[in-house]
Amino acid sequence: MVNILFAGGSHRWPQYQAPLRHALDAAGLSEAVLATDLPPAEVDYIVYAPTPDGFTDFTPYTRCKAVLSLWAGVEKIVGNASLTMPLTRMVDDGLRAGMIEWVTGQVLRHHLGIDRLLANQSGDWRPEVPPLARDRPVTILGLGALGAACAGSLTALGFPVTGWSRRPKDLPGLTCLSGPDGLTEALRRAEILVLLLPATPETDSLLDAARLSLLPEGAVILNPGRGTLIDDDALLDALDSGAIGHATLDVVRQEPLPPEHRFWAHPRVTVSPHVASETRPDTASEIIAENVRRAEAGEPLLHLVDRAAGY
Ligand code: NAP
């Protein structure tokens, strides 16, 4: 008997129960028990998302073979010393599609100057024709499941895309850079900068004052990655001076963003309240079920978190 504990939050259980059951049945696991409440010592797999009312001590789950995160970003649990079993993160079609739509939409918004058109209610008839996509360099920091997918969508539209990752990469249609010199070069090129890095000690405040100053005058920053990637004070200084033209922030250091935070009222900031892309129960359930099937069959798990790298 395989026992699967759903620990993704009581509010998510109604959305996940049926798709997970369906996916488990389709994966040949119709005998598996799926519940939100099981004796810890009898749990084989934990489907997990950090929630305020959830648990963070994995010690009692002595039989657990894997923790399967519903989220792509695992910074809240990757350093948990009681989580000694394999940990997987979420990579799924729904998450990928949502991020492609958000990033492509935001890049086009800034590329085409849509904000200027929306604000023009004064009969101003001075055409400011935007350049073609091929003349608007975009840089993406992070070329993983989401960064690479967004790069593909942007290159298909004609944008010259430069990507930067920890390990060197060779992806068709874009310039791939790595290392400190690669980061400098990637930032110098970025009229529009997209952050799709994970939150790790190495990426904390990666975009500080010195690196912000490498961006072209008036560059636009899109952050659907994690709030910790940016030094907020340095960003606000750069926005105040106009060195950075706009920042669209889907993620921030403190979520929800406190009402008094300067980002809300800043004329050069758009706050997008962590809506860029969400795990979709139907597609995510297939990944969870496939990983349980693999573990039961002794096959390698998909999307294992590299605990040393932190993502
Ligand atoms: P991923 O597949 O793990 O990719 C992460 C990328 O970042 C990889 O290319 C990795 O390089 C690179 N990277 C990591 N540390 C680095 C470092 N120190 N220096 C340079 N590059 C580094 O992750 P993903 O699925 O694409 O997701 C990326 C992030 O998006 C998640 O961690 C999460 O924080 C965020 N996210 C946000 C939302 C939202 O709604 N806003 C939704 C989902 C995910 P290598 O390729 O060399 O490993």
Coordinates of N, CA and C and ligand atoms in Angstrom, one line a residue, residues 72-73 89 95 99 142-147 164-167 169 196-198 202-203 224-226 250-251 274 276-277 311, ligand 1:
A72 N 7.8 25.7 -7.8 CA 9.0 25.6 -8.6 C 10.2 26.1 -7.7
G73 N 9.9 27.1 -6.9 CA 10.9 27.7 -6.0 C 10.9 27.0 -4.7
R89 N 11.1 19.5 -7.2 CA 10.4 20.7 -7.4 C 9.5 20.6 -8.6
L95 N 2.7 25.7 -15.5 CA 3.6 26.7 -14.9 C 4.4 27.4 -16.0
M99 N 4.2 31.4 -17.3 CA 5.3 32.3 -17.3 C 5.7 32.9 -18.7
G142 N 19.0 33.5 -15.8 CA 18.3 32.2 -15.4 C 17.8 31.6 -16.7
L143 N 18.4 30.4 -17.0 CA 18.0 29.7 -18.3 C 17.6 28.3 -17.9
G144 N 16.8 28.2 -16.9 CA 16.3 26.9 -16.5 C 15.0 26.6 -17.2
A145 N 14.1 25.8 -16.5 CA 12.8 25.4 -17.2 C 12.0 26.6 -17.6
L146 N 12.0 27.7 -16.8 CA 11.2 28.9 -17.2 C 12.0 29.9 -18.0
G147 N 13.2 30.2 -17.7 CA 14.0 31.1 -18.4 C 14.2 30.7 -19.9
W164 N 21.8 34.2 -19.2 CA 22.9 34.0 -18.3 C 22.5 32.9 -17.3
S165 N 23.4 31.9 -17.1 CA 23.1 30.8 -16.2 C 24.4 30.5 -15.4
R166 N 24.3 29.6 -14.4 CA 25.4 29.3 -13.6 C 26.4 28.4 -14.4
R167 N 25.8 27.4 -15.1 CA 26.7 26.6 -15.9 C 26.6 27.0 -17.3
K169 N 25.9 27.2 -21.2 CA 24.8 26.5 -22.0 C 24.9 26.8 -23.4
L196 N 14.8 35.4 -13.9 CA 14.2 34.1 -13.6 C 15.2 33.2 -12.9
L197 N 15.9 33.7 -11.9 CA 16.8 33.0 -11.1 C 16.1 32.5 -9.8
P198 N 16.6 31.4 -9.2 CA 16.0 31.0 -7.9 C 16.6 31.9 -6.8
E202 N 23.7 32.6 -3.2 CA 24.5 33.2 -4.3 C 23.7 34.3 -5.1
T203 N 22.4 34.2 -5.2 CA 21.7 35.1 -6.0 C 21.1 36.3 -5.1
P224 N 10.0 38.3 -12.3 CA 9.0 37.2 -11.9 C 9.8 36.1 -11.2
G225 N 11.1 36.3 -10.8 CA 11.9 35.2 -10.2 C 11.6 35.2 -8.7
R226 N 12.4 36.0 -7.9 CA 12.2 36.1 -6.5 C 12.6 37.5 -6.0
D250 N 6.9 41.1 -9.9 CA 5.8 40.1 -9.6 C 6.1 39.6 -8.2
V251 N 7.4 39.6 -7.8 CA 7.8 39.1 -6.5 C 8.6 40.1 -5.8
H274 N 2.4 38.6 -7.4 CA 2.8 37.2 -7.5 C 1.8 36.4 -8.3
A276 N 2.5 36.0 -11.8 CA 3.1 35.6 -13.1 C 2.7 34.2 -13.6
S277 N 2.9 33.3 -12.7 CA 2.6 31.9 -13.1 C 2.3 31.1 -11.8
Y311 N 18.7 24.8 -5.4 CA 17.5 24.9 -6.3 C 17.4 23.7 -7.2
Ligands
NAP1 P1 15.4 26.3 -12.7 O1 15.0 25.3 -13.8 O2 16.0 25.6 -11.5 O3 16.4 27.3 -13.4 C1 17.1 28.2 -12.6 C2 18.1 28.9 -13.5 O4 18.9 29.8 -12.7 C3 19.1 27.9 -14.1 O5 19.4 28.3 -15.4 C4 20.4 28.1 -13.2 O6 21.6 27.8 -13.9 C5 20.3 29.6 -12.9 N1 21.0 29.9 -11.7 C6 20.8 29.4 -10.4 N2 21.7 29.9 -9.6 C7 22.5 30.7 -10.3 C8 23.6 31.5 -10.0 N3 24.2 31.6 -8.8 N4 24.2 32.2 -11.1 C9 23.7 32.1 -12.3 N5 22.7 31.4 -12.7 C10 22.1 30.7 -11.7 O7 14.2 27.1 -12.2 P2 12.8 27.6 -13.0 O8 11.8 26.5 -13.0 O9 13.2 28.1 -14.3 O10 12.3 28.7 -12.1 C11 13.1 29.9 -11.8 C12 12.5 30.6 -10.6 O11 11.3 31.2 -11.0 C13 12.1 29.7 -9.4 O12 13.2 29.4 -8.6 C14 11.1 30.6 -8.7 O13 11.8 31.4 -7.8 C15 10.6 31.5 -9.8 N6 9.1 31.3 -10.1 C16 8.3 32.3 -10.0 C17 6.9 32.2 -10.3 C18 6.0 33.4 -10.2 O14 4.8 33.2 -10.3 N7 6.5 34.6 -10.0 C19 6.5 30.9 -10.7 C20 7.4 29.9 -10.8 C21 8.7 30.1 -10.5 P3 21.9 26.4 -14.4 O15 21.1 26.2 -15.6 O16 23.4 26.4 -14.7 O17 21.5 25.4 -13.3

